[in-house]
Coordinates of C-alpha atoms in Angstrom, one line a residue:
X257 CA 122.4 144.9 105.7
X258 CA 123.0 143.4 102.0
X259 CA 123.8 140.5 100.0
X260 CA 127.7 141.5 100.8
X261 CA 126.9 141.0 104.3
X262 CA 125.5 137.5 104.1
X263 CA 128.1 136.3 101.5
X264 CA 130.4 137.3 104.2
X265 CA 128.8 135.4 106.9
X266 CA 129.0 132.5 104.5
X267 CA 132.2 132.9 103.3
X268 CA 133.4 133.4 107.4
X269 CA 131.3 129.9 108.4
X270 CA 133.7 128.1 105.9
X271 CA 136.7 130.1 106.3
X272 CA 136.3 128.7 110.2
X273 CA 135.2 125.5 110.2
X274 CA 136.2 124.0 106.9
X275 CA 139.4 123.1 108.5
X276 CA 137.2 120.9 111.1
X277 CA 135.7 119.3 108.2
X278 CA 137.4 115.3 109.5
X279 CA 136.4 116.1 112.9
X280 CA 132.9 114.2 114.2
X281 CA 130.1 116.4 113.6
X282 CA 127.7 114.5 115.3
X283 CA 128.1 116.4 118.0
X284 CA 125.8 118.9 119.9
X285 CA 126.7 122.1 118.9
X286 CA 127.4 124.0 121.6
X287 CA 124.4 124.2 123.9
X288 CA 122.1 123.5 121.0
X289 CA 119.9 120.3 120.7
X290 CA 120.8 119.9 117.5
X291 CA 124.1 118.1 115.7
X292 CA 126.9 120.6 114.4
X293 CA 125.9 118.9 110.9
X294 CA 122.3 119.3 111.6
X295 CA 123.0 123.2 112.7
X296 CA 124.5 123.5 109.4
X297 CA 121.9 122.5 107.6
X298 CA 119.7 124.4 109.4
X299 CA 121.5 127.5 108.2
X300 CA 121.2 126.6 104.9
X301 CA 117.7 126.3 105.3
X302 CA 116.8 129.5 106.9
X303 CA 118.9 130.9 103.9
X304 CA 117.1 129.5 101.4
X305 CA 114.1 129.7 102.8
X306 CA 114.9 134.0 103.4
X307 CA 115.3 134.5 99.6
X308 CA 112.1 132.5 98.8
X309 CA 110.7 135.1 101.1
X310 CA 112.1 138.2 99.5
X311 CA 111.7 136.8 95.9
X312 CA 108.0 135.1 96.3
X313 CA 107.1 138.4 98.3
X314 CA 103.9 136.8 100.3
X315 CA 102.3 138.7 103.0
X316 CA 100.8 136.5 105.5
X317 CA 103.0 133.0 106.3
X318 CA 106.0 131.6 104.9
X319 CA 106.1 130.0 101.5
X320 CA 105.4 126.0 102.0
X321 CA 109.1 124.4 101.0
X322 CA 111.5 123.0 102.4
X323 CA 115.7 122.1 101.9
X324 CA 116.5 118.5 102.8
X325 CA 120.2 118.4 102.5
X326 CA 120.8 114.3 101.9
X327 CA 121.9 112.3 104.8
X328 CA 124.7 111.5 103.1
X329 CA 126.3 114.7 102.9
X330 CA 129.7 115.2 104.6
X331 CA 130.4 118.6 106.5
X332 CA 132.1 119.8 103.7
X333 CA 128.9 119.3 101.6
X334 CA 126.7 121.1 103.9
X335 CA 129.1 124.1 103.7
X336 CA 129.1 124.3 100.1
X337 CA 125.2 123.6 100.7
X338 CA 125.5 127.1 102.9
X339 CA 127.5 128.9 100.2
X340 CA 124.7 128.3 97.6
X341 CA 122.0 129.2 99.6
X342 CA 124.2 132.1 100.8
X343 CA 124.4 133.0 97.0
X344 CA 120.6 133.3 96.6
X345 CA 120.0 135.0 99.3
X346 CA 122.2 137.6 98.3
X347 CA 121.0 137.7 95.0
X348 CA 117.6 138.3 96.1
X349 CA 118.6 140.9 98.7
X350 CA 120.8 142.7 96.5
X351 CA 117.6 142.7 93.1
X352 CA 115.1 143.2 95.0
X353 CA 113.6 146.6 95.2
X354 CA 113.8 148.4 98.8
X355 CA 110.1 148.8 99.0
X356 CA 110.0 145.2 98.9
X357 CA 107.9 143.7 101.9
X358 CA 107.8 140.3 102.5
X359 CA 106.4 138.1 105.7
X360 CA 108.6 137.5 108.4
X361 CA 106.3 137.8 111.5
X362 CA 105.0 141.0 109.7
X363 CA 106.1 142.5 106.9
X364 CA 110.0 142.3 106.4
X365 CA 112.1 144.4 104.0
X366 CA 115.3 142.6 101.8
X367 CA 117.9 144.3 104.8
X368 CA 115.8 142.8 107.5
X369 CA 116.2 139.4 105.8
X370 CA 119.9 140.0 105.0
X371 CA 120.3 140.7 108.7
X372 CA 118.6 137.6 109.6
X373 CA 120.4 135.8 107.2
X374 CA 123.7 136.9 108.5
X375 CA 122.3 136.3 112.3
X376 CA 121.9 132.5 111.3
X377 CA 125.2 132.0 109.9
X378 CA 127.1 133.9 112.8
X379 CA 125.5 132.7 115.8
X380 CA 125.3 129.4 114.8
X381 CA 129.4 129.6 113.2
X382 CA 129.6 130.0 116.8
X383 CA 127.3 127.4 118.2
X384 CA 129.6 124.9 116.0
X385 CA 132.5 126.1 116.8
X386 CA 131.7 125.3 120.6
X387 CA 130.7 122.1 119.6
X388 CA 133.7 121.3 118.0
X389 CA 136.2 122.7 120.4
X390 CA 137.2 125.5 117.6
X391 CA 138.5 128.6 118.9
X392 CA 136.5 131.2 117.3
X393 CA 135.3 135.4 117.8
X394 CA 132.3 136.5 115.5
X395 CA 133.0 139.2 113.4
X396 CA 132.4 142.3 115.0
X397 CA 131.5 144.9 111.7
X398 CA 128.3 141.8 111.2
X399 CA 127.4 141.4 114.4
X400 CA 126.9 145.1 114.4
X401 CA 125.0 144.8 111.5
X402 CA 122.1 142.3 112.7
X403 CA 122.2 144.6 116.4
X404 CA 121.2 147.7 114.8
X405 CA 118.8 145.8 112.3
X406 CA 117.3 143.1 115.1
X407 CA 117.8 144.3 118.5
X408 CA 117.1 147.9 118.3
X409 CA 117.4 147.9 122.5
X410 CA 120.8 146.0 122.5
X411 CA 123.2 148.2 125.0
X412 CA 126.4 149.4 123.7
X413 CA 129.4 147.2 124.3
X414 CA 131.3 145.1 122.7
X415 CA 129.1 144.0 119.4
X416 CA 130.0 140.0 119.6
X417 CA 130.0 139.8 123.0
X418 CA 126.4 141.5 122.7
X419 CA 124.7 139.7 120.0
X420 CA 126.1 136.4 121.6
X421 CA 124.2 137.9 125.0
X422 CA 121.0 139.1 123.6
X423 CA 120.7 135.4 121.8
X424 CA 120.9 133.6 124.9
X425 CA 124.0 132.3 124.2
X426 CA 126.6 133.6 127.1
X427 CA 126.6 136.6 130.1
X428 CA 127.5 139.9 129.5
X429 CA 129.1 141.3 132.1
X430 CA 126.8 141.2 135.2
X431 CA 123.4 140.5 133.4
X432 CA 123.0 137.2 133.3
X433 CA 122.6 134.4 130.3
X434 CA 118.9 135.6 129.0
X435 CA 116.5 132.4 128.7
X436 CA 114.5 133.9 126.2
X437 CA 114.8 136.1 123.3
X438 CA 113.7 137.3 120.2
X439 CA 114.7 139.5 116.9
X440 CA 112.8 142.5 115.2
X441 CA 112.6 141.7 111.8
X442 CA 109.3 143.5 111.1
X443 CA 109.1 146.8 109.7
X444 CA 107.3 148.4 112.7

């Protein structure tokens, strides 16, 4: 995956719920613990926080800063907050040498942080979107994307359906919700 992928997973997160900008995002989303404005932030976050990776290159933790969007901050403002982190991301993804490594549980290449990148925005698009009673399908070309990068021993099917699945986040056919998961990110 590549910076186009994540600036399409950002550009899809406001595309969707910009229009549920008025509504009360103080709500769980979805299943989540977390506010639909908090989850938000949290993408932004993890984006910003994936191109410090891939741009400050260390090898054995995650660099020690932080995004703190301001209280204050309407929904709208937390998207555009996404859109910019999206931005760097993508910019660091998209300059950054393949041989790049950069710690992520082990060392992580720029795709592996793309695909993470685009993992964040999707799954938790959709986490909101449950939230905030928005009817909304994750796009299936990026969803296929972070399977083949992060869950090499997804089964076939439907590529929403299974991402949404191998993230704990609904049933897939007869296997049941999963109450734990994880990603490959590593370079193994």
């Amino acid at each position: 995956m590549d910076g186009a992928d994540v600036r399409a997973a950002a550009d899809e997160m406001t595309r969707v719920l910009h229009p549920a900008c008025e509504q009360d995002w103080s709500v769980a989303a979805g299943d989540l613990d977390w506010s639909c404005w908090t989850t938000a932030a949290h993408v932004a976050h993890d984006l910003l926080a994936y191109a410090g990776q891939v741009t400050g290159r260390p090898d054995a933790r995650y660099l020690p800063f932080d995004l703190r969007v301001s209280d204050d901050a309407t929904p709208a403002d937390v998207l555009t907050v996404v859109t910019a982190s999206a931005g760097l991301l993508a910019a660091a993804v998209d300059t950054a040498p393949p041989q790049t490594r950069a710690w992520h549980w082990g060392p992580c290449d720029p795709g592996g942080f793309a695909a993470m990148g685009v993992a964040e925005t999707v799954l938790h698009t959709y986490d909101i979107t449950c939230g905030l009673g928005v009817t909304w399908r994750p796009p299936p070309q990026l969803c296929a994307g972070v399977l083949r990068r992060l869950f090499p021993e997804a089964p076939t099917g439907d590529a929403p359906e299974v991402l949404l699945w191998m993230t704990g986040r609904a049933a897939l056919g007869d296997r049941p919700r999963r109450t734990s998961w994880s990603w490959q990110a590593a370079i193994r």
